[in-house]
CSV table of C-alpha atoms in Angstrom, one decimal:
chain,number,residue,atom,x,y,z
A,78,MET,CA,-3.4,28.4,-2.2
A,79,ASP,CA,-2.3,30.6,-5.1
A,80,LEU,CA,1.5,30.2,-5.1
A,81,LYS,CA,1.9,33.1,-7.5
A,82,SER,CA,1.1,35.6,-4.8
A,83,GLU,CA,3.6,34.0,-2.3
A,84,LYS,CA,7.2,34.8,-1.7
A,85,ILE,CA,8.8,31.3,-1.7
A,86,LEU,CA,12.1,30.2,-0.3
A,87,ILE,CA,13.4,26.7,-1.2
A,88,ALA,CA,15.8,25.2,1.4
A,89,GLY,CA,18.5,23.1,-0.3
A,90,ALA,CA,20.2,23.3,-3.6
A,91,GLY,CA,20.4,19.6,-4.3
A,92,ILE,CA,18.3,17.4,-6.6
A,93,SER,CA,15.1,18.0,-4.6
A,94,GLY,CA,15.6,21.7,-4.3
A,95,ILE,CA,16.4,22.2,-7.9
A,96,GLY,CA,13.4,20.0,-8.9
A,97,ALA,CA,11.1,22.2,-6.8
A,98,ALA,CA,12.6,25.4,-8.3
A,99,ALA,CA,12.2,24.0,-11.8
A,100,LEU,CA,8.6,23.1,-11.2
A,101,LEU,CA,7.8,26.6,-9.9
A,102,GLY,CA,9.7,28.1,-12.8
A,103,LYS,CA,7.7,26.1,-15.4
A,104,ALA,CA,4.5,27.3,-13.6
A,105,GLY,CA,5.7,30.9,-13.9
A,106,ILE,CA,6.4,31.3,-10.2
A,107,ALA,CA,9.5,33.1,-8.9
A,108,ALA,CA,11.4,31.6,-6.0
A,109,ALA,CA,14.7,31.9,-4.0
A,110,ILE,CA,17.0,29.1,-3.0
A,111,TYR,CA,18.6,29.0,0.4
A,112,ASP,CA,21.8,26.9,1.0
A,113,GLY,CA,24.2,27.0,3.8
A,114,ASN,CA,27.2,26.8,1.4
A,115,GLU,CA,28.4,30.3,0.9
A,116,GLU,CA,30.5,29.1,-2.0
A,117,LEU,CA,27.6,27.5,-3.9
A,118,ASP,CA,28.1,27.8,-7.7
A,119,LYS,CA,24.9,29.8,-8.5
A,120,GLU,CA,25.5,29.8,-12.2
A,121,ALA,CA,25.7,25.9,-12.2
A,122,VAL,CA,22.4,25.7,-10.2
A,123,ALA,CA,20.7,28.3,-12.5
A,124,ALA,CA,21.8,26.3,-15.6
A,125,LYS,CA,19.7,23.4,-14.4
A,126,LEU,CA,16.5,25.5,-14.2
A,127,PRO,CA,14.1,26.5,-17.1
A,128,GLU,CA,15.6,29.1,-19.3
A,129,GLY,CA,14.6,32.6,-18.3
A,130,MET,CA,13.4,31.6,-14.8
A,131,GLU,CA,13.6,34.3,-12.2
A,132,ILE,CA,15.7,32.8,-9.3
A,133,SER,CA,17.6,34.4,-6.5
A,134,PHE,CA,19.8,33.0,-3.7
A,135,GLU,CA,20.2,33.3,0.0
A,136,LEU,CA,23.5,31.7,1.0
A,137,GLY,CA,25.5,31.1,4.2
A,138,GLU,CA,24.5,30.8,7.8
A,139,PHE,CA,20.8,30.9,8.3
A,140,LYS,CA,19.4,34.1,9.7
A,141,GLU,CA,15.9,34.2,11.2
A,142,GLU,CA,15.1,37.3,9.2
A,143,LEU,CA,14.7,35.2,6.2
A,144,ALA,CA,11.5,33.7,7.7
A,145,ASP,CA,10.2,37.2,7.9
A,146,LYS,CA,11.2,38.0,4.4
A,147,TYR,CA,9.4,35.0,2.8
A,148,ASP,CA,5.9,33.7,3.0
A,149,MET,CA,6.5,30.0,2.8
A,150,LEU,CA,9.3,27.4,2.7
A,151,ILE,CA,9.8,24.4,0.4
A,152,LEU,CA,12.0,22.0,2.5
A,153,SER,CA,14.2,19.4,0.8
A,154,PRO,CA,13.7,15.9,2.4
A,155,GLY,CA,17.4,15.8,3.4
A,156,ILE,CA,16.8,18.7,5.8
A,157,SER,CA,15.1,17.8,9.1
A,158,ILE,CA,12.0,19.7,10.1
A,159,HIS,CA,13.9,20.4,13.4
A,160,LYS,CA,16.6,22.4,11.7
A,161,PRO,CA,16.6,26.2,12.3
A,162,VAL,CA,15.5,27.0,8.8
A,163,ALA,CA,12.3,25.0,9.2
A,164,LYS,CA,11.7,25.9,12.8
A,165,ALA,CA,11.8,29.6,12.0
A,166,PHE,CA,8.9,29.2,9.6
A,167,TYR,CA,7.0,26.9,11.9
A,168,ASP,CA,7.4,29.3,14.7
A,169,ARG,CA,5.8,32.1,12.6
A,170,LYS,CA,3.0,29.7,11.5
A,171,LYS,CA,4.1,30.0,7.9
A,172,PRO,CA,3.6,27.0,5.5
A,173,VAL,CA,6.4,24.5,5.2
A,174,TRP,CA,5.9,22.2,2.3
A,175,GLY,CA,8.1,19.3,0.9
A,176,GLU,CA,8.5,18.2,-2.7
A,177,ILE,CA,5.6,15.7,-2.5
A,178,GLU,CA,3.2,18.4,-1.3
A,179,LEU,CA,4.4,20.8,-3.9
A,180,ALA,CA,4.2,18.3,-6.7
A,181,ALA,CA,0.7,17.1,-5.7
A,182,HIS,CA,-0.5,20.7,-5.7
A,183,PHE,CA,0.2,20.8,-9.4
A,184,ALA,CA,-0.4,17.2,-10.4
A,185,LYS,CA,-3.7,15.8,-11.9
A,186,GLY,CA,-5.0,12.3,-12.0
A,187,LYS,CA,-5.0,9.6,-9.3
A,188,ILE,CA,-2.1,8.7,-7.0
A,189,ALA,CA,-1.1,5.4,-5.5
A,190,ALA,CA,1.4,6.3,-2.7
A,191,ILE,CA,3.6,3.6,-1.2
A,192,THR,CA,5.7,3.8,2.0
A,193,GLY,CA,7.3,1.4,4.5
A,194,THR,CA,10.7,0.6,5.8
A,195,ASN,CA,11.5,-2.1,3.3
A,196,GLY,CA,10.2,-3.2,-0.1
A,197,LYS,CA,9.1,0.3,-1.3
A,198,THR,CA,11.2,0.4,-4.4
A,199,THR,CA,10.3,-3.1,-5.7
A,200,THR,CA,6.6,-2.6,-4.9
A,201,THR,CA,6.5,0.8,-6.5
A,202,ALA,CA,8.2,-0.4,-9.6
A,203,LEU,CA,5.8,-3.4,-9.8
A,204,VAL,CA,2.8,-1.2,-9.3
A,205,GLY,CA,4.0,1.0,-12.1
A,206,SER,CA,4.4,-2.0,-14.4
A,207,ILE,CA,0.9,-3.2,-13.6
A,208,LEU,CA,-0.6,0.2,-14.1
A,209,ARG,CA,1.0,0.4,-17.5
A,210,GLU,CA,-0.8,-2.8,-18.6
A,211,TYR,CA,-4.1,-1.0,-18.3
A,212,TYR,CA,-3.6,2.8,-18.3
A,213,LYS,CA,-2.1,4.9,-21.1
A,214,SER,CA,-0.7,7.8,-18.9
A,215,VAL,CA,1.4,6.3,-16.1
A,216,PHE,CA,4.1,8.0,-14.0
A,217,VAL,CA,6.4,6.2,-11.5
A,218,VAL,CA,7.9,8.8,-9.2
A,219,GLY,CA,9.3,9.8,-5.8
A,220,ASN,CA,12.0,8.1,-3.8
A,221,ILE,CA,12.4,5.6,-6.6
A,222,GLY,CA,14.7,8.1,-8.4
A,223,ILE,CA,12.4,10.3,-10.5
A,224,PRO,CA,11.3,13.4,-8.6
A,225,PHE,CA,7.6,13.9,-8.6
A,226,THR,CA,8.2,17.6,-9.2
A,227,SER,CA,9.9,16.8,-12.5
A,228,VAL,CA,6.7,15.4,-14.1
A,229,ALA,CA,3.8,17.0,-12.1
A,230,LEU,CA,2.9,19.4,-14.9
A,231,ASP,CA,2.9,16.6,-17.5
A,232,THR,CA,0.1,14.7,-15.8
A,233,THR,CA,-3.6,14.9,-16.9
A,234,GLU,CA,-6.9,14.0,-15.4
A,235,ASP,CA,-6.5,10.6,-17.0
A,236,SER,CA,-3.0,10.0,-15.5
A,237,VAL,CA,-2.2,7.5,-12.7
A,238,ILE,CA,0.9,8.0,-10.6
A,239,ALA,CA,2.8,5.4,-8.5
A,240,ALA,CA,4.8,7.3,-5.9
A,241,GLU,CA,7.4,5.8,-3.5
A,242,ILE,CA,7.5,8.1,-0.5
A,243,SER,CA,10.0,8.1,2.3
A,244,SER,CA,9.4,9.1,5.9
A,245,PHE,CA,11.6,12.2,5.3
A,246,GLN,CA,9.2,13.2,2.5
A,247,LEU,CA,6.1,12.5,4.6
A,248,GLU,CA,7.2,14.9,7.3
A,249,THR,CA,6.2,17.8,5.1
A,250,THR,CA,2.9,16.6,3.6
A,251,ILE,CA,-0.2,18.6,4.5
A,252,ASP,CA,-3.1,18.1,2.1
A,253,PHE,CA,-1.6,15.2,0.1
A,254,GLN,CA,-4.4,12.8,-0.7
A,255,PRO,CA,-3.7,9.6,-2.6
A,256,GLU,CA,-6.5,7.5,-4.0
A,257,VAL,CA,-4.7,4.4,-2.6
A,258,SER,CA,-2.0,4.5,0.0
A,259,ALA,CA,0.1,1.6,1.4
A,260,VAL,CA,2.3,1.1,4.4
A,261,LEU,CA,4.2,-2.1,3.7
A,262,ASN,CA,5.9,-2.6,7.1
A,263,VAL,CA,7.6,-0.7,9.9
A,264,THR,CA,10.9,-1.8,11.4
A,265,PRO,CA,13.6,0.3,13.1
A,266,ASP,CA,15.2,2.7,10.7
A,267,HIS,CA,16.2,6.4,10.6
A,268,LEU,CA,15.9,6.7,14.4
A,269,ASP,CA,18.8,9.1,14.3
A,270,ARG,CA,16.3,11.6,12.7
A,271,HIS,CA,12.9,10.5,14.0
A,272,GLY,CA,14.0,9.7,17.6
A,273,THR,CA,11.6,7.0,18.5
A,274,MET,CA,9.8,4.1,16.8
A,275,GLU,CA,6.4,5.7,17.7
A,276,VAL,CA,7.3,8.9,15.9
A,277,TYR,CA,8.7,6.9,12.9
A,278,ALA,CA,5.6,4.7,12.6
A,279,ASP,CA,3.3,7.8,13.0
A,280,THR,CA,5.2,9.5,10.2
A,281,LYS,CA,4.7,6.5,7.9
A,282,PHE,CA,1.0,6.3,8.7
A,283,SER,CA,0.6,10.0,7.9
A,284,ILE,CA,0.6,9.0,4.2
A,285,SER,CA,-3.1,8.4,4.7
A,286,LYS,CA,-4.0,11.4,7.0
A,287,LYS,CA,-6.1,13.2,4.3
A,288,GLN,CA,-7.7,10.1,2.8
A,289,ASN,CA,-11.5,9.6,3.1
A,290,LYS,CA,-13.6,6.5,3.5
A,291,GLU,CA,-14.1,6.2,-0.2
A,292,GLN,CA,-10.3,5.7,-0.6
A,293,VAL,CA,-8.2,2.8,0.3
A,294,ILE,CA,-5.1,2.1,2.5
A,295,VAL,CA,-3.3,-1.2,1.9
A,296,LEU,CA,-1.7,-2.6,5.1
A,297,ASN,CA,0.5,-5.6,6.0
A,298,TYR,CA,-1.5,-7.9,8.4
A,299,ASP,CA,1.7,-9.8,9.3
A,300,ASP,CA,3.3,-6.7,10.7
A,301,PRO,CA,1.9,-5.8,14.1
A,302,ILE,CA,2.5,-2.1,13.7
A,303,THR,CA,0.8,-1.8,10.3
A,304,ARG,CA,-2.0,-4.1,11.4
A,305,GLU,CA,-2.9,-1.7,14.2
A,306,MET,CA,-3.0,1.2,11.7
A,307,ALA,CA,-6.2,-0.3,10.3
A,308,LYS,CA,-8.0,0.6,13.5
A,309,LYS,CA,-7.4,4.3,13.2
A,310,ALA,CA,-7.4,4.7,9.4
A,311,THR,CA,-9.8,7.2,7.9
A,312,ALA,CA,-9.6,5.3,4.5
A,313,ARG,CA,-10.9,1.8,3.9
A,314,PRO,CA,-8.3,-0.6,5.2
A,315,VAL,CA,-7.4,-3.5,2.9
A,316,MET,CA,-5.0,-6.1,4.5
A,317,PHE,CA,-2.6,-8.4,2.8
A,318,SER,CA,-1.0,-11.4,4.4
A,319,ARG,CA,1.6,-14.0,3.4
A,320,LEU,CA,1.1,-16.0,6.6
A,321,GLU,CA,-2.7,-15.9,7.4
A,322,GLU,CA,-5.9,-16.8,5.6
A,323,LEU,CA,-7.8,-13.6,5.9
A,324,ASP,CA,-11.6,-13.4,5.4
A,325,GLU,CA,-11.0,-10.3,3.2
A,326,GLY,CA,-7.9,-8.9,1.5
A,327,ILE,CA,-5.0,-10.2,-0.5
A,328,VAL,CA,-3.5,-13.6,0.6
A,329,LEU,CA,-1.0,-16.2,-0.4
A,330,ARG,CA,-2.7,-19.6,0.0
A,331,GLY,CA,-0.2,-22.3,-0.6
A,332,ASP,CA,1.5,-21.1,-3.8
A,333,THR,CA,-1.4,-18.9,-5.1
A,334,PHE,CA,-1.9,-15.2,-4.7
A,335,ILE,CA,-5.6,-14.5,-4.2
A,336,ILE,CA,-7.8,-11.4,-3.9
A,337,LYS,CA,-10.7,-12.0,-1.4
A,338,GLU,CA,-13.5,-9.5,-1.6
A,339,ASP,CA,-17.3,-9.7,-0.8
A,340,GLY,CA,-17.2,-13.4,-0.4
A,341,LYS,CA,-15.5,-13.9,-3.9
A,342,GLU,CA,-12.1,-15.3,-4.5
A,343,LEU,CA,-10.0,-14.1,-7.5
A,344,PRO,CA,-6.8,-16.1,-8.1
A,345,VAL,CA,-4.1,-14.0,-9.7
A,346,CYS,CA,-1.1,-16.2,-10.3
A,347,THR,CA,1.2,-18.7,-8.5
A,348,THR,CA,4.7,-18.4,-7.0
A,349,SER,CA,6.0,-20.8,-9.7
A,350,GLU,CA,4.9,-18.3,-12.4
A,351,ILE,CA,6.8,-15.3,-11.1
A,352,LYS,CA,10.4,-14.2,-11.6
A,353,LEU,CA,11.0,-12.5,-8.2
A,354,LEU,CA,12.7,-14.6,-5.6
A,355,GLY,CA,12.2,-14.7,-1.8
A,356,SER,CA,9.4,-14.5,0.7
A,357,HIS,CA,9.9,-10.8,1.1
A,358,ASN,CA,9.0,-10.4,-2.6
A,359,HIS,CA,5.9,-12.4,-2.1
A,360,GLU,CA,4.8,-9.7,0.4
A,361,ASN,CA,5.7,-7.0,-2.2
A,362,ILE,CA,3.6,-8.8,-4.8
A,363,LEU,CA,0.6,-9.1,-2.4
A,364,ALA,CA,0.8,-5.4,-1.7
A,365,ALA,CA,1.1,-4.5,-5.4
A,366,ILE,CA,-1.9,-6.6,-6.2
A,367,GLY,CA,-3.9,-4.9,-3.6
A,368,ILE,CA,-2.8,-1.4,-4.6
A,369,THR,CA,-3.5,-1.9,-8.3
A,370,TYR,CA,-6.7,-3.8,-7.9
A,371,TYR,CA,-8.1,-0.8,-5.9
A,372,MET,CA,-6.7,1.5,-8.5
A,373,GLY,CA,-9.1,-0.1,-11.0
A,374,VAL,CA,-6.8,-2.6,-12.8
A,375,PRO,CA,-8.6,-5.8,-13.9
A,376,VAL,CA,-7.1,-9.1,-12.5
A,377,GLU,CA,-6.0,-10.3,-16.0
A,378,GLN,CA,-3.7,-7.3,-16.4
A,379,ILE,CA,-2.4,-7.6,-12.9
A,380,ARG,CA,-1.6,-11.3,-13.6
A,381,ASP,CA,0.3,-10.5,-16.8
A,382,ALA,CA,2.4,-7.8,-15.3
A,383,VAL,CA,3.3,-9.7,-12.1
A,384,MET,CA,4.4,-12.7,-14.1
A,385,LYS,CA,6.7,-10.6,-16.4
A,386,PHE,CA,8.2,-8.4,-13.6
A,387,THR,CA,11.9,-8.9,-12.8
A,388,ALA,CA,14.0,-7.6,-9.8
A,389,VAL,CA,14.9,-4.0,-9.6
A,390,GLU,CA,18.4,-2.7,-9.6
A,391,HIS,CA,20.3,-2.9,-6.3
A,392,ARG,CA,17.8,-5.2,-4.6
A,393,ILE,CA,19.3,-8.8,-4.4
A,394,GLU,CA,20.4,-8.2,-8.0
A,395,TYR,CA,22.5,-10.9,-9.6
A,396,VAL,CA,25.6,-9.2,-11.2
A,397,ASP,CA,27.8,-12.0,-12.6
A,398,THR,CA,29.8,-15.1,-11.8
A,399,VAL,CA,33.6,-14.8,-11.6
A,400,ASP,CA,35.8,-17.8,-11.1
A,401,GLY,CA,32.8,-19.8,-9.9
A,402,VAL,CA,31.7,-17.2,-7.4
A,403,ASP,CA,28.2,-15.5,-7.8
A,404,TYR,CA,28.1,-11.7,-7.0
A,405,TYR,CA,24.9,-10.1,-5.7
A,406,ASN,CA,24.2,-6.4,-5.4
A,407,ASP,CA,21.8,-5.6,-2.5
A,408,SER,CA,23.0,-2.1,-1.9
A,409,LYS,CA,19.3,-1.2,-1.3
A,410,GLY,CA,19.6,-3.2,2.0
A,411,THR,CA,20.2,0.0,4.0
A,412,ASN,CA,18.9,-1.2,7.3
A,413,PRO,CA,19.2,-4.5,9.2
A,414,ASP,CA,15.7,-5.7,8.4
A,415,ALA,CA,16.2,-5.2,4.6
A,416,ALA,CA,19.6,-6.9,4.9
A,417,ILE,CA,18.0,-9.9,6.6
A,418,LYS,CA,16.0,-10.4,3.5
A,419,GLY,CA,19.1,-10.2,1.4
A,420,ILE,CA,21.0,-13.0,3.4
A,421,SER,CA,17.8,-15.1,3.6
A,422,ALA,CA,17.7,-15.2,-0.2
A,423,MET,CA,21.2,-16.7,-0.5
A,424,THR,CA,21.4,-20.4,-1.1
A,425,LYS,CA,25.2,-20.7,-1.1
A,426,PRO,CA,28.0,-20.1,1.4
A,427,THR,CA,28.3,-16.3,1.5
A,428,ILE,CA,31.0,-13.6,1.9
A,429,LEU,CA,29.0,-10.7,3.2
A,430,LEU,CA,29.9,-7.0,2.9
A,431,GLY,CA,28.4,-4.7,5.5
A,432,GLY,CA,28.6,-1.4,7.3
A,433,GLY,CA,28.4,2.3,6.4
A,434,TYR,CA,26.6,5.3,7.9
A,435,ASP,CA,25.4,5.0,11.5
A,436,LYS,CA,21.6,5.4,11.7
A,437,LYS,CA,21.6,4.1,15.4
A,438,SER,CA,20.3,0.7,14.3
A,439,ALA,CA,20.7,-2.6,16.3
A,440,TYR,CA,22.4,-5.4,14.4
A,441,ASP,CA,21.5,-8.4,16.6
A,442,GLU,CA,18.7,-9.8,14.4
A,443,TRP,CA,20.8,-9.4,11.3
A,444,ILE,CA,23.7,-11.4,12.8
A,445,ASN,CA,21.3,-14.1,14.0
A,446,ALA,CA,19.9,-14.4,10.5
A,447,PHE,CA,23.2,-15.7,9.2
A,448,HIS,CA,22.2,-19.2,10.1
A,449,GLY,CA,25.5,-20.7,9.1
A,450,LYS,CA,25.3,-19.2,5.6
A,451,VAL,CA,27.9,-16.5,6.1
A,452,ARG,CA,31.6,-17.6,5.9
A,453,TYR,CA,33.1,-14.2,6.4
A,454,LEU,CA,31.6,-10.8,7.3
A,455,ILE,CA,33.6,-7.8,5.9
A,456,VAL,CA,32.8,-4.6,7.6
A,457,MET,CA,33.6,-1.0,6.8
A,458,GLY,CA,32.5,2.6,7.5
A,459,ALA,CA,31.3,4.3,10.7
A,460,THR,CA,29.4,1.2,11.9
A,461,ALA,CA,32.2,-1.3,11.4
A,462,GLN,CA,33.2,-1.7,15.1
A,463,ALA,CA,29.6,-1.8,16.3
A,464,ILE,CA,28.7,-4.5,13.8
A,465,ALA,CA,31.9,-6.5,14.7
A,466,ASP,CA,31.1,-6.2,18.5
A,467,THR,CA,27.5,-7.4,17.9
A,468,ALA,CA,28.8,-10.3,15.8
A,469,LYS,CA,31.2,-11.3,18.5
A,470,ASN,CA,28.5,-11.2,21.2
A,471,HIS,CA,26.5,-13.6,19.1
A,472,GLY,CA,29.4,-16.0,18.6
A,473,PHE,CA,30.3,-15.0,15.0
A,474,HIS,CA,34.1,-14.3,14.8
A,475,ASN,CA,34.9,-14.4,11.1
A,476,VAL,CA,34.9,-10.6,10.9
A,477,ILE,CA,37.4,-8.7,8.7
A,478,PHE,CA,37.8,-4.9,8.8
A,479,ALA,CA,38.3,-2.9,5.6
A,480,ASP,CA,39.3,0.7,5.4
A,481,THR,CA,37.8,1.3,1.9
A,482,PHE,CA,35.1,-0.3,-0.3
A,483,GLU,CA,37.7,-1.4,-2.8
A,484,GLU,CA,39.7,-3.1,-0.1
A,485,ALA,CA,36.5,-4.9,1.1
A,486,MET,CA,35.9,-6.1,-2.4
A,487,ASN,CA,39.4,-7.4,-2.8
A,488,ILE,CA,39.2,-9.3,0.5
A,489,ALA,CA,35.9,-10.8,-0.6
A,490,LYS,CA,37.5,-12.0,-3.9
A,491,GLU,CA,40.4,-13.5,-2.0
A,492,LYS,CA,38.2,-15.3,0.6
A,493,ALA,CA,35.6,-16.6,-1.8
A,494,ARG,CA,35.8,-20.1,-3.2
A,495,PRO,CA,34.1,-21.6,-6.3
A,496,GLY,CA,30.5,-22.3,-5.3
A,497,ASP,CA,30.3,-19.3,-2.9
A,498,ALA,CA,28.4,-16.1,-3.2
A,499,VAL,CA,29.6,-12.5,-2.5
A,500,LEU,CA,26.7,-10.3,-1.3
A,501,LEU,CA,26.7,-6.6,-0.8
A,502,SER,CA,23.9,-6.1,1.7
A,503,PRO,CA,25.3,-3.5,4.1
A,504,ALA,CA,22.4,-3.0,6.7
A,505,CYS,CA,23.5,0.6,6.7
A,506,ALA,CA,23.1,3.8,4.6
A,507,SER,CA,25.9,4.7,2.2
A,508,TRP,CA,26.4,8.3,3.4
A,509,GLY,CA,30.0,9.1,4.4
A,510,MET,CA,31.4,6.7,1.8
A,511,PHE,CA,29.0,7.2,-1.2
A,512,LYS,CA,26.5,9.8,-2.3
A,513,ASN,CA,23.7,7.2,-2.1
A,514,TYR,CA,23.0,3.5,-2.3
A,515,GLU,CA,22.7,3.6,-6.1
A,516,VAL,CA,26.3,4.8,-6.4
A,517,ARG,CA,27.5,2.2,-3.9
A,518,GLY,CA,25.7,-0.5,-6.0
A,519,LYS,CA,27.1,0.8,-9.3
A,520,VAL,CA,30.7,0.8,-7.9
A,521,PHE,CA,30.1,-2.8,-6.7
A,522,LYS,CA,29.1,-3.9,-10.2
A,523,GLU,CA,32.0,-2.0,-11.8
A,524,ILE,CA,34.5,-3.8,-9.5
A,525,VAL,CA,32.9,-7.2,-10.3
A,526,ARG,CA,33.3,-6.4,-14.0
A,527,LYS,CA,37.0,-5.6,-13.4
A,528,PHE,CA,37.4,-8.9,-11.6
A,529,LYS,CA,36.1,-10.6,-14.7
A,530,GLY,CA,38.5,-8.7,-16.9
């Protein structure tokens, strides 16, 4: 599609929308931005775009006539495909693209695309580190914090791109075709938006919908949902397993990560040689080995990068020790399954901070994972009562309510004893209290630094 001949409307004036507009501007393509905020500071938005870019605005309550006025819609991932602005374009059979589809339209080179409920950020960061050991032109983009749109025009035919992609971003992919895709796992999350687990899983699997049999999809054999995806994949499925000895794929045998292909075994490294902690990170490493091996990286370079790699920010990140108490930032634990991995990594009695935005999750398995490790659970946000009720139903009664994040931190400091750990692993999104999980994690670390004085 020649976008220069299209009248393009971008829905959303946030980071994603501005990124899409900036990409179009650099490519010499005019666009308009729609936002429901009538008071939007147009000058502030325009200042973030390339100098001289032609941009117009459509503000206020959405009117269906806009879908007649424009040829296609670029939809920010924070806006559901079921919202009126998207539905109006779908009803008229006009293209609705997201930022990933738009960026991939302009990007060159090969893409490794990673999705899943948990582990995306760590796996994508590790994939990027491995790719850099071998390739000269490497970009790490997507939900990891660097919009794909911001670098798409910088890529060349020799570039390789590691892209973390959320289910929200996958809703609006059409012709997106990664060289290697990966679905790490699928557990309940974002059901407030996707409605059912079946829809959510199908959305995750759509990362591979345009792949061909010459390309690869890396899947988690230990997850029954992703294991079933192999049966319907159009790409070549490559399985990884932490628990099973597969005939082919990427396995953890004892303490050794091994690539098994065509009857050959290629040892990569051992668990004693890596810096990442926890069995969940062993799964992330298995996935990253599979992704990068099929992106053409030799085993020696994979080994070197895996052994050097350290934890990403906000994912079971050690912050500091204050008065004999260790503080860990796991703000990326935005759903119960991710938060289970956070508490499982703790080796000391733990004061746990939880709660936040309500994504209609169930908290039973999270509470059951406490296994006597959690001394106190401090809850806050919209889900505080639901979490407290679930804890009570499972016989856990050391629950304390906090009205603010700062109050929760002060309570944790008061309750913690030397030899304890304080863990922020909320099992909920940050919305309603913070802009995103990164801000929540940074505030946590700032308060810890204040505690230390």
